């Protein structure tokens, strides 16, 4: 990894300013930075079999797709995490790596949508294509697991079993559609 680096890939923010060529966002918009860009036109984005844009790639080299860094401190270049670096008070994001969200959303909850929840929801909905009436077991009820529970519920799963050692997660799971809860710590050793 290249350092110094600004970490973070789950977050939400308010657009402070935009470049001259940016048309889809304006000052004050609420956005979620993403690390997978979106052109909506390339072969991968129009296919149901792929989700990585060819024009705006997923990057791991600490730089933006054009090879630049958009951040510095006291004249020293800072490297990005993917293309978003959300653990910063301010970050510069390419418009193709941001998604506008409802301005009424609670900012303290919106970051939940950026990676964890959406990864789980997408897994249940698009990847595994949970079928109506099926039974689903979800191991771990953090952000990803709750996304799986919600995705399975929306797809019509009849039984959604949440498995987590944290008893506090039972109520959360039920709020998202979990039908049964197993806490392995409560099970007798066999």
mmCIF file with all atom_site columns, C-alpha atoms in Angstrom:
data_model
loop_
_atom_site.group_PDB
_atom_site.id
_atom_site.type_symbol
_atom_site.label_atom_id
_atom_site.label_alt_id
_atom_site.label_comp_id
_atom_site.label_asym_id
_atom_site.label_entity_id
_atom_site.label_seq_id
_atom_site.pdbx_PDB_ins_code
_atom_site.Cartn_x
_atom_site.Cartn_y
_atom_site.Cartn_z
_atom_site.occupancy
_atom_site.B_iso_or_equiv
_atom_site.pdbx_formal_charge
_atom_site.auth_seq_id
_atom_site.auth_comp_id
_atom_site.auth_asym_id
_atom_site.auth_atom_id
_atom_site.pdbx_PDB_model_num
ATOM 1   C CA . UNK A 1 1   ? 0.000   0.000   0.000   1.00 0.00 ? 1   UNK A CA 1
ATOM 2   C CA . UNK A 1 2   ? 1.061   3.539   -0.712  1.00 0.00 ? 2   UNK A CA 1
ATOM 3   C CA . UNK A 1 3   ? 1.213   6.019   2.137   1.00 0.00 ? 3   UNK A CA 1
ATOM 4   C CA . UNK A 1 4   ? 0.241   8.528   3.334   1.00 0.00 ? 4   UNK A CA 1
ATOM 5   C CA . UNK A 1 5   ? -3.254  7.371   2.413   1.00 0.00 ? 5   UNK A CA 1
ATOM 6   C CA . UNK A 1 6   ? -6.729  8.599   3.330   1.00 0.00 ? 6   UNK A CA 1
ATOM 7   C CA . UNK A 1 7   ? -8.811  5.524   4.118   1.00 0.00 ? 7   UNK A CA 1
ATOM 8   C CA . UNK A 1 8   ? -12.559 4.893   4.061   1.00 0.00 ? 8   UNK A CA 1
ATOM 9   C CA . UNK A 1 9   ? -14.994 3.565   1.482   1.00 0.00 ? 9   UNK A CA 1
ATOM 10  C CA . UNK A 1 10  ? -18.363 3.807   3.248   1.00 0.00 ? 10  UNK A CA 1
ATOM 11  C CA . UNK A 1 11  ? -19.754 7.271   3.678   1.00 0.00 ? 11  UNK A CA 1
ATOM 12  C CA . UNK A 1 12  ? -22.128 10.012  2.702   1.00 0.00 ? 12  UNK A CA 1
ATOM 13  C CA . UNK A 1 13  ? -21.571 13.699  2.150   1.00 0.00 ? 13  UNK A CA 1
ATOM 14  C CA . UNK A 1 14  ? -22.881 17.021  0.990   1.00 0.00 ? 14  UNK A CA 1
ATOM 15  C CA . UNK A 1 15  ? -21.543 18.417  -2.277  1.00 0.00 ? 15  UNK A CA 1
ATOM 16  C CA . UNK A 1 16  ? -19.656 21.609  -1.502  1.00 0.00 ? 16  UNK A CA 1
ATOM 17  C CA . UNK A 1 17  ? -18.711 22.486  -5.081  1.00 0.00 ? 17  UNK A CA 1
ATOM 18  C CA . UNK A 1 18  ? -18.519 20.917  -8.538  1.00 0.00 ? 18  UNK A CA 1
ATOM 19  C CA . UNK A 1 19  ? -16.205 21.214  -11.510 1.00 0.00 ? 19  UNK A CA 1
ATOM 20  C CA . UNK A 1 20  ? -17.173 23.030  -14.703 1.00 0.00 ? 20  UNK A CA 1
ATOM 21  C CA . UNK A 1 21  ? -17.992 19.817  -16.585 1.00 0.00 ? 21  UNK A CA 1
ATOM 22  C CA . UNK A 1 22  ? -20.183 18.285  -13.860 1.00 0.00 ? 22  UNK A CA 1
ATOM 23  C CA . UNK A 1 23  ? -23.854 18.454  -14.813 1.00 0.00 ? 23  UNK A CA 1
ATOM 24  C CA . UNK A 1 24  ? -25.504 15.779  -12.643 1.00 0.00 ? 24  UNK A CA 1
ATOM 25  C CA . UNK A 1 25  ? -24.660 17.276  -9.238  1.00 0.00 ? 25  UNK A CA 1
ATOM 26  C CA . UNK A 1 26  ? -24.939 20.705  -7.670  1.00 0.00 ? 26  UNK A CA 1
ATOM 27  C CA . UNK A 1 27  ? -23.890 22.345  -4.435  1.00 0.00 ? 27  UNK A CA 1
ATOM 28  C CA . UNK A 1 28  ? -25.930 20.986  -1.529  1.00 0.00 ? 28  UNK A CA 1
ATOM 29  C CA . UNK A 1 29  ? -26.748 17.582  -3.084  1.00 0.00 ? 29  UNK A CA 1
ATOM 30  C CA . UNK A 1 30  ? -26.454 14.579  -0.769  1.00 0.00 ? 30  UNK A CA 1
ATOM 31  C CA . UNK A 1 31  ? -24.227 11.898  -2.314  1.00 0.00 ? 31  UNK A CA 1
ATOM 32  C CA . UNK A 1 32  ? -22.742 8.520   -1.509  1.00 0.00 ? 32  UNK A CA 1
ATOM 33  C CA . UNK A 1 33  ? -19.220 8.105   -2.915  1.00 0.00 ? 33  UNK A CA 1
ATOM 34  C CA . UNK A 1 34  ? -18.666 4.737   -4.561  1.00 0.00 ? 34  UNK A CA 1
ATOM 35  C CA . UNK A 1 35  ? -15.557 2.855   -5.567  1.00 0.00 ? 35  UNK A CA 1
ATOM 36  C CA . UNK A 1 36  ? -17.100 1.342   -8.679  1.00 0.00 ? 36  UNK A CA 1
ATOM 37  C CA . UNK A 1 37  ? -17.695 3.933   -11.383 1.00 0.00 ? 37  UNK A CA 1
ATOM 38  C CA . UNK A 1 38  ? -20.692 4.055   -13.656 1.00 0.00 ? 38  UNK A CA 1
ATOM 39  C CA . UNK A 1 39  ? -20.903 5.188   -17.283 1.00 0.00 ? 39  UNK A CA 1
ATOM 40  C CA . UNK A 1 40  ? -24.227 3.407   -17.983 1.00 0.00 ? 40  UNK A CA 1
ATOM 41  C CA . UNK A 1 41  ? -23.121 2.853   -21.585 1.00 0.00 ? 41  UNK A CA 1
ATOM 42  C CA . UNK A 1 42  ? -20.220 0.382   -21.844 1.00 0.00 ? 42  UNK A CA 1
ATOM 43  C CA . UNK A 1 43  ? -20.634 -3.298  -22.665 1.00 0.00 ? 43  UNK A CA 1
ATOM 44  C CA . UNK A 1 44  ? -20.296 -4.342  -19.013 1.00 0.00 ? 44  UNK A CA 1
ATOM 45  C CA . UNK A 1 45  ? -22.873 -1.868  -17.714 1.00 0.00 ? 45  UNK A CA 1
ATOM 46  C CA . UNK A 1 46  ? -25.509 -2.887  -20.263 1.00 0.00 ? 46  UNK A CA 1
ATOM 47  C CA . UNK A 1 47  ? -24.975 -6.595  -19.534 1.00 0.00 ? 47  UNK A CA 1
ATOM 48  C CA . UNK A 1 48  ? -26.729 -8.398  -16.707 1.00 0.00 ? 48  UNK A CA 1
ATOM 49  C CA . UNK A 1 49  ? -23.639 -10.597 -16.325 1.00 0.00 ? 49  UNK A CA 1
ATOM 50  C CA . UNK A 1 50  ? -21.133 -7.916  -15.248 1.00 0.00 ? 50  UNK A CA 1
ATOM 51  C CA . UNK A 1 51  ? -21.095 -4.893  -12.988 1.00 0.00 ? 51  UNK A CA 1
ATOM 52  C CA . UNK A 1 52  ? -17.641 -3.365  -13.380 1.00 0.00 ? 52  UNK A CA 1
ATOM 53  C CA . UNK A 1 53  ? -17.648 -0.396  -15.719 1.00 0.00 ? 53  UNK A CA 1
ATOM 54  C CA . UNK A 1 54  ? -14.940 -0.491  -18.397 1.00 0.00 ? 54  UNK A CA 1
ATOM 55  C CA . UNK A 1 55  ? -14.654 3.306   -18.614 1.00 0.00 ? 55  UNK A CA 1
ATOM 56  C CA . UNK A 1 56  ? -14.534 4.038   -14.860 1.00 0.00 ? 56  UNK A CA 1
ATOM 57  C CA . UNK A 1 57  ? -12.617 1.125   -13.292 1.00 0.00 ? 57  UNK A CA 1
ATOM 58  C CA . UNK A 1 58  ? -12.281 -0.045  -9.714  1.00 0.00 ? 58  UNK A CA 1
ATOM 59  C CA . UNK A 1 59  ? -8.846  1.195   -8.615  1.00 0.00 ? 59  UNK A CA 1
ATOM 60  C CA . UNK A 1 60  ? -6.563  -0.098  -5.871  1.00 0.00 ? 60  UNK A CA 1
ATOM 61  C CA . UNK A 1 61  ? -3.353  1.807   -6.649  1.00 0.00 ? 61  UNK A CA 1
ATOM 62  C CA . UNK A 1 62  ? -4.206  4.819   -4.486  1.00 0.00 ? 62  UNK A CA 1
ATOM 63  C CA . UNK A 1 63  ? -4.751  7.091   -7.481  1.00 0.00 ? 63  UNK A CA 1
ATOM 64  C CA . UNK A 1 64  ? -7.736  8.247   -9.482  1.00 0.00 ? 64  UNK A CA 1
ATOM 65  C CA . UNK A 1 65  ? -8.360  6.458   -12.808 1.00 0.00 ? 65  UNK A CA 1
ATOM 66  C CA . UNK A 1 66  ? -6.489  9.228   -14.642 1.00 0.00 ? 66  UNK A CA 1
ATOM 67  C CA . UNK A 1 67  ? -3.386  8.527   -12.503 1.00 0.00 ? 67  UNK A CA 1
ATOM 68  C CA . UNK A 1 68  ? -3.691  11.650  -10.366 1.00 0.00 ? 68  UNK A CA 1
ATOM 69  C CA . UNK A 1 69  ? -4.259  12.221  -6.679  1.00 0.00 ? 69  UNK A CA 1
ATOM 70  C CA . UNK A 1 70  ? -6.847  14.828  -5.753  1.00 0.00 ? 70  UNK A CA 1
ATOM 71  C CA . UNK A 1 71  ? -5.541  15.342  -2.227  1.00 0.00 ? 71  UNK A CA 1
ATOM 72  C CA . UNK A 1 72  ? -2.436  16.656  -0.538  1.00 0.00 ? 72  UNK A CA 1
ATOM 73  C CA . UNK A 1 73  ? -1.275  17.903  2.833   1.00 0.00 ? 73  UNK A CA 1
ATOM 74  C CA . UNK A 1 74  ? 1.409   20.568  3.187   1.00 0.00 ? 74  UNK A CA 1
ATOM 75  C CA . UNK A 1 75  ? 2.387   19.975  -0.434  1.00 0.00 ? 75  UNK A CA 1
ATOM 76  C CA . UNK A 1 76  ? 2.738   16.188  -0.080  1.00 0.00 ? 76  UNK A CA 1
ATOM 77  C CA . UNK A 1 77  ? 0.578   13.952  -2.257  1.00 0.00 ? 77  UNK A CA 1
ATOM 78  C CA . UNK A 1 78  ? -1.961  11.820  -0.385  1.00 0.00 ? 78  UNK A CA 1
ATOM 79  C CA . UNK A 1 79  ? -3.131  8.519   -1.842  1.00 0.00 ? 79  UNK A CA 1
ATOM 80  C CA . UNK A 1 80  ? -6.795  7.577   -2.034  1.00 0.00 ? 80  UNK A CA 1
ATOM 81  C CA . UNK A 1 81  ? -8.485  4.409   -0.871  1.00 0.00 ? 81  UNK A CA 1
ATOM 82  C CA . UNK A 1 82  ? -10.200 3.258   -4.034  1.00 0.00 ? 82  UNK A CA 1
ATOM 83  C CA . UNK A 1 83  ? -11.596 6.539   -5.395  1.00 0.00 ? 83  UNK A CA 1
ATOM 84  C CA . UNK A 1 84  ? -13.456 7.903   -2.403  1.00 0.00 ? 84  UNK A CA 1
ATOM 85  C CA . UNK A 1 85  ? -11.371 8.220   0.805   1.00 0.00 ? 85  UNK A CA 1
ATOM 86  C CA . UNK A 1 86  ? -14.391 8.817   3.015   1.00 0.00 ? 86  UNK A CA 1
ATOM 87  C CA . UNK A 1 87  ? -12.478 9.116   6.308   1.00 0.00 ? 87  UNK A CA 1
ATOM 88  C CA . UNK A 1 88  ? -11.758 12.730  5.569   1.00 0.00 ? 88  UNK A CA 1
ATOM 89  C CA . UNK A 1 89  ? -13.606 15.919  6.384   1.00 0.00 ? 89  UNK A CA 1
ATOM 90  C CA . UNK A 1 90  ? -13.424 16.776  2.667   1.00 0.00 ? 90  UNK A CA 1
ATOM 91  C CA . UNK A 1 91  ? -12.684 14.599  -0.336  1.00 0.00 ? 91  UNK A CA 1
ATOM 92  C CA . UNK A 1 92  ? -12.669 15.085  -4.089  1.00 0.00 ? 92  UNK A CA 1
ATOM 93  C CA . UNK A 1 93  ? -14.726 12.515  -5.976  1.00 0.00 ? 93  UNK A CA 1
ATOM 94  C CA . UNK A 1 94  ? -15.112 12.010  -9.719  1.00 0.00 ? 94  UNK A CA 1
ATOM 95  C CA . UNK A 1 95  ? -18.818 12.499  -10.555 1.00 0.00 ? 95  UNK A CA 1
ATOM 96  C CA . UNK A 1 96  ? -18.896 9.021   -12.107 1.00 0.00 ? 96  UNK A CA 1
ATOM 97  C CA . UNK A 1 97  ? -18.103 7.581   -8.661  1.00 0.00 ? 97  UNK A CA 1
ATOM 98  C CA . UNK A 1 98  ? -20.985 9.186   -6.755  1.00 0.00 ? 98  UNK A CA 1
ATOM 99  C CA . UNK A 1 99  ? -24.694 8.525   -6.364  1.00 0.00 ? 99  UNK A CA 1
ATOM 100 C CA . UNK A 1 100 ? -27.208 11.223  -5.473  1.00 0.00 ? 100 UNK A CA 1
ATOM 101 C CA . UNK A 1 101 ? -29.611 10.272  -2.681  1.00 0.00 ? 101 UNK A CA 1
ATOM 102 C CA . UNK A 1 102 ? -32.872 11.690  -1.372  1.00 0.00 ? 102 UNK A CA 1
ATOM 103 C CA . UNK A 1 103 ? -32.173 15.008  0.372   1.00 0.00 ? 103 UNK A CA 1
ATOM 104 C CA . UNK A 1 104 ? -34.527 13.990  3.192   1.00 0.00 ? 104 UNK A CA 1
ATOM 105 C CA . UNK A 1 105 ? -32.353 11.056  4.237   1.00 0.00 ? 105 UNK A CA 1
ATOM 106 C CA . UNK A 1 106 ? -30.856 11.086  7.719   1.00 0.00 ? 106 UNK A CA 1
ATOM 107 C CA . UNK A 1 107 ? -27.118 11.571  7.094   1.00 0.00 ? 107 UNK A CA 1
ATOM 108 C CA . UNK A 1 108 ? -26.254 9.501   10.165  1.00 0.00 ? 108 UNK A CA 1
ATOM 109 C CA . UNK A 1 109 ? -27.911 6.486   8.505   1.00 0.00 ? 109 UNK A CA 1
ATOM 110 C CA . UNK A 1 110 ? -27.160 7.085   4.823   1.00 0.00 ? 110 UNK A CA 1
ATOM 111 C CA . UNK A 1 111 ? -23.612 5.697   4.952   1.00 0.00 ? 111 UNK A CA 1
ATOM 112 C CA . UNK A 1 112 ? -25.215 2.342   5.776   1.00 0.00 ? 112 UNK A CA 1
ATOM 113 C CA . UNK A 1 113 ? -26.354 2.216   2.125   1.00 0.00 ? 113 UNK A CA 1
ATOM 114 C CA . UNK A 1 114 ? -22.924 2.773   0.624   1.00 0.00 ? 114 UNK A CA 1
ATOM 115 C CA . UNK A 1 115 ? -21.289 -0.641  0.848   1.00 0.00 ? 115 UNK A CA 1
ATOM 116 C CA . UNK A 1 116 ? -22.324 -3.012  3.619   1.00 0.00 ? 116 UNK A CA 1
ATOM 117 C CA . UNK A 1 117 ? -26.093 -3.017  3.280   1.00 0.00 ? 117 UNK A CA 1
ATOM 118 C CA . UNK A 1 118 ? -26.098 -2.728  -0.507  1.00 0.00 ? 118 UNK A CA 1
ATOM 119 C CA . UNK A 1 119 ? -23.592 -5.589  -0.838  1.00 0.00 ? 119 UNK A CA 1
ATOM 120 C CA . UNK A 1 120 ? -25.849 -7.879  1.183   1.00 0.00 ? 120 UNK A CA 1
ATOM 121 C CA . UNK A 1 121 ? -29.039 -6.738  -0.510  1.00 0.00 ? 121 UNK A CA 1
ATOM 122 C CA . UNK A 1 122 ? -27.477 -7.196  -3.949  1.00 0.00 ? 122 UNK A CA 1
ATOM 123 C CA . UNK A 1 123 ? -26.241 -10.666 -3.019  1.00 0.00 ? 123 UNK A CA 1
ATOM 124 C CA . UNK A 1 124 ? -29.760 -11.818 -2.114  1.00 0.00 ? 124 UNK A CA 1
ATOM 125 C CA . UNK A 1 125 ? -31.466 -10.053 -4.997  1.00 0.00 ? 125 UNK A CA 1
ATOM 126 C CA . UNK A 1 126 ? -29.094 -10.195 -7.964  1.00 0.00 ? 126 UNK A CA 1
ATOM 127 C CA . UNK A 1 127 ? -26.374 -12.745 -7.221  1.00 0.00 ? 127 UNK A CA 1
ATOM 128 C CA . UNK A 1 128 ? -28.218 -15.593 -5.492  1.00 0.00 ? 128 UNK A CA 1
ATOM 129 C CA . UNK A 1 129 ? -31.675 -14.625 -6.751  1.00 0.00 ? 129 UNK A CA 1
ATOM 130 C CA . UNK A 1 130 ? -33.504 -15.781 -3.619  1.00 0.00 ? 130 UNK A CA 1
ATOM 131 C CA . UNK A 1 131 ? -36.721 -17.462 -4.722  1.00 0.00 ? 131 UNK A CA 1
ATOM 132 C CA . UNK A 1 132 ? -40.207 -16.865 -3.347  1.00 0.00 ? 132 UNK A CA 1
ATOM 133 C CA . UNK A 1 133 ? -41.043 -19.343 -0.589  1.00 0.00 ? 133 UNK A CA 1
ATOM 134 C CA . UNK A 1 134 ? -37.426 -20.373 0.009   1.00 0.00 ? 134 UNK A CA 1
ATOM 135 C CA . UNK A 1 135 ? -35.537 -20.570 3.300   1.00 0.00 ? 135 UNK A CA 1
ATOM 136 C CA . UNK A 1 136 ? -32.408 -18.481 3.831   1.00 0.00 ? 136 UNK A CA 1
ATOM 137 C CA . UNK A 1 137 ? -29.782 -18.602 6.590   1.00 0.00 ? 137 UNK A CA 1
ATOM 138 C CA . UNK A 1 138 ? -27.799 -15.422 7.235   1.00 0.00 ? 138 UNK A CA 1
ATOM 139 C CA . UNK A 1 139 ? -24.599 -15.762 9.278   1.00 0.00 ? 139 UNK A CA 1
ATOM 140 C CA . UNK A 1 140 ? -23.928 -12.423 10.981  1.00 0.00 ? 140 UNK A CA 1
ATOM 141 C CA . UNK A 1 141 ? -26.383 -9.550  11.271  1.00 0.00 ? 141 UNK A CA 1
ATOM 142 C CA . UNK A 1 142 ? -24.133 -6.564  10.695  1.00 0.00 ? 142 UNK A CA 1
ATOM 143 C CA . UNK A 1 143 ? -24.681 -4.196  7.774   1.00 0.00 ? 143 UNK A CA 1
ATOM 144 C CA . UNK A 1 144 ? -24.072 -6.864  5.105   1.00 0.00 ? 144 UNK A CA 1
ATOM 145 C CA . UNK A 1 145 ? -26.207 -9.469  6.879   1.00 0.00 ? 145 UNK A CA 1
ATOM 146 C CA . UNK A 1 146 ? -29.108 -7.064  7.376   1.00 0.00 ? 146 UNK A CA 1
ATOM 147 C CA . UNK A 1 147 ? -28.925 -6.268  3.669   1.00 0.00 ? 147 UNK A CA 1
ATOM 148 C CA . UNK A 1 148 ? -29.210 -10.002 2.903   1.00 0.00 ? 148 UNK A CA 1
ATOM 149 C CA . UNK A 1 149 ? -32.197 -10.291 5.259   1.00 0.00 ? 149 UNK A CA 1
ATOM 150 C CA . UNK A 1 150 ? -33.939 -7.341  3.583   1.00 0.00 ? 150 UNK A CA 1
ATOM 151 C CA . UNK A 1 151 ? -33.149 -8.608  0.081   1.00 0.00 ? 151 UNK A CA 1
ATOM 152 C CA . UNK A 1 152 ? -34.443 -12.090 0.943   1.00 0.00 ? 152 UNK A CA 1
ATOM 153 C CA . UNK A 1 153 ? -37.629 -10.574 2.405   1.00 0.00 ? 153 UNK A CA 1
ATOM 154 C CA . UNK A 1 154 ? -38.267 -8.486  -0.701  1.00 0.00 ? 154 UNK A CA 1
ATOM 155 C CA . UNK A 1 155 ? -37.663 -11.541 -2.897  1.00 0.00 ? 155 UNK A CA 1
ATOM 156 C CA . UNK A 1 156 ? -40.345 -13.403 -0.920  1.00 0.00 ? 156 UNK A CA 1
ATOM 157 C CA . UNK A 1 157 ? -38.348 -15.853 1.194   1.00 0.00 ? 157 UNK A CA 1
ATOM 158 C CA . UNK A 1 158 ? -40.697 -17.685 3.582   1.00 0.00 ? 158 UNK A CA 1
ATOM 159 C CA . UNK A 1 159 ? -38.111 -18.324 6.291   1.00 0.00 ? 159 UNK A CA 1
ATOM 160 C CA . UNK A 1 160 ? -35.147 -16.056 7.007   1.00 0.00 ? 160 UNK A CA 1
ATOM 161 C CA . UNK A 1 161 ? -32.941 -17.378 9.791   1.00 0.00 ? 161 UNK A CA 1
ATOM 162 C CA . UNK A 1 162 ? -30.481 -14.925 11.331  1.00 0.00 ? 162 UNK A CA 1
ATOM 163 C CA . UNK A 1 163 ? -27.480 -16.374 13.139  1.00 0.00 ? 163 UNK A CA 1
ATOM 164 C CA . UNK A 1 164 ? -25.438 -14.083 15.387  1.00 0.00 ? 164 UNK A CA 1
ATOM 165 C CA . UNK A 1 165 ? -23.682 -14.287 18.778  1.00 0.00 ? 165 UNK A CA 1
ATOM 166 C CA . UNK A 1 166 ? -24.801 -10.762 19.664  1.00 0.00 ? 166 UNK A CA 1
ATOM 167 C CA . UNK A 1 167 ? -28.292 -10.904 21.216  1.00 0.00 ? 167 UNK A CA 1
ATOM 168 C CA . UNK A 1 168 ? -28.828 -7.196  20.457  1.00 0.00 ? 168 UNK A CA 1
ATOM 169 C CA . UNK A 1 169 ? -28.983 -8.036  16.764  1.00 0.00 ? 169 UNK A CA 1
ATOM 170 C CA . UNK A 1 170 ? -32.197 -10.055 17.115  1.00 0.00 ? 170 UNK A CA 1
ATOM 171 C CA . UNK A 1 171 ? -34.429 -6.957  17.149  1.00 0.00 ? 171 UNK A CA 1
ATOM 172 C CA . UNK A 1 172 ? -32.515 -5.399  14.248  1.00 0.00 ? 172 UNK A CA 1
ATOM 173 C CA . UNK A 1 173 ? -32.877 -8.566  12.191  1.00 0.00 ? 173 UNK A CA 1
ATOM 174 C CA . UNK A 1 174 ? -36.600 -8.739  12.884  1.00 0.00 ? 174 UNK A CA 1
ATOM 175 C CA . UNK A 1 175 ? -36.999 -5.107  11.809  1.00 0.00 ? 175 UNK A CA 1
ATOM 176 C CA . UNK A 1 176 ? -35.526 -6.053  8.414   1.00 0.00 ? 176 UNK A CA 1
ATOM 177 C CA . UNK A 1 177 ? -37.666 -9.182  7.989   1.00 0.00 ? 177 UNK A CA 1
ATOM 178 C CA . UNK A 1 178 ? -35.857 -11.997 9.803   1.00 0.00 ? 178 UNK A CA 1
ATOM 179 C CA . UNK A 1 179 ? -38.307 -14.720 10.895  1.00 0.00 ? 179 UNK A CA 1
ATOM 180 C CA . UNK A 1 180 ? -36.076 -16.812 13.186  1.00 0.00 ? 180 UNK A CA 1
ATOM 181 C CA . UNK A 1 181 ? -32.986 -16.084 15.278  1.00 0.00 ? 181 UNK A CA 1
ATOM 182 C CA . UNK A 1 182 ? -30.255 -18.414 16.498  1.00 0.00 ? 182 UNK A CA 1
ATOM 183 C CA . UNK A 1 183 ? -27.591 -17.290 18.944  1.00 0.00 ? 183 UNK A CA 1
ATOM 184 C CA . UNK A 1 184 ? -24.849 -19.956 18.827  1.00 0.00 ? 184 UNK A CA 1
ATOM 185 C CA . UNK A 1 185 ? -23.749 -18.912 22.325  1.00 0.00 ? 185 UNK A CA 1
ATOM 186 C CA . UNK A 1 186 ? -27.127 -20.087 23.654  1.00 0.00 ? 186 UNK A CA 1
ATOM 187 C CA . UNK A 1 187 ? -26.867 -23.510 22.026  1.00 0.00 ? 187 UNK A CA 1
ATOM 188 C CA . UNK A 1 188 ? -25.556 -26.421 24.117  1.00 0.00 ? 188 UNK A CA 1
ATOM 189 C CA . UNK A 1 189 ? -22.089 -27.662 23.155  1.00 0.00 ? 189 UNK A CA 1
ATOM 190 C CA . UNK A 1 190 ? -22.149 -30.913 21.257  1.00 0.00 ? 190 UNK A CA 1
#
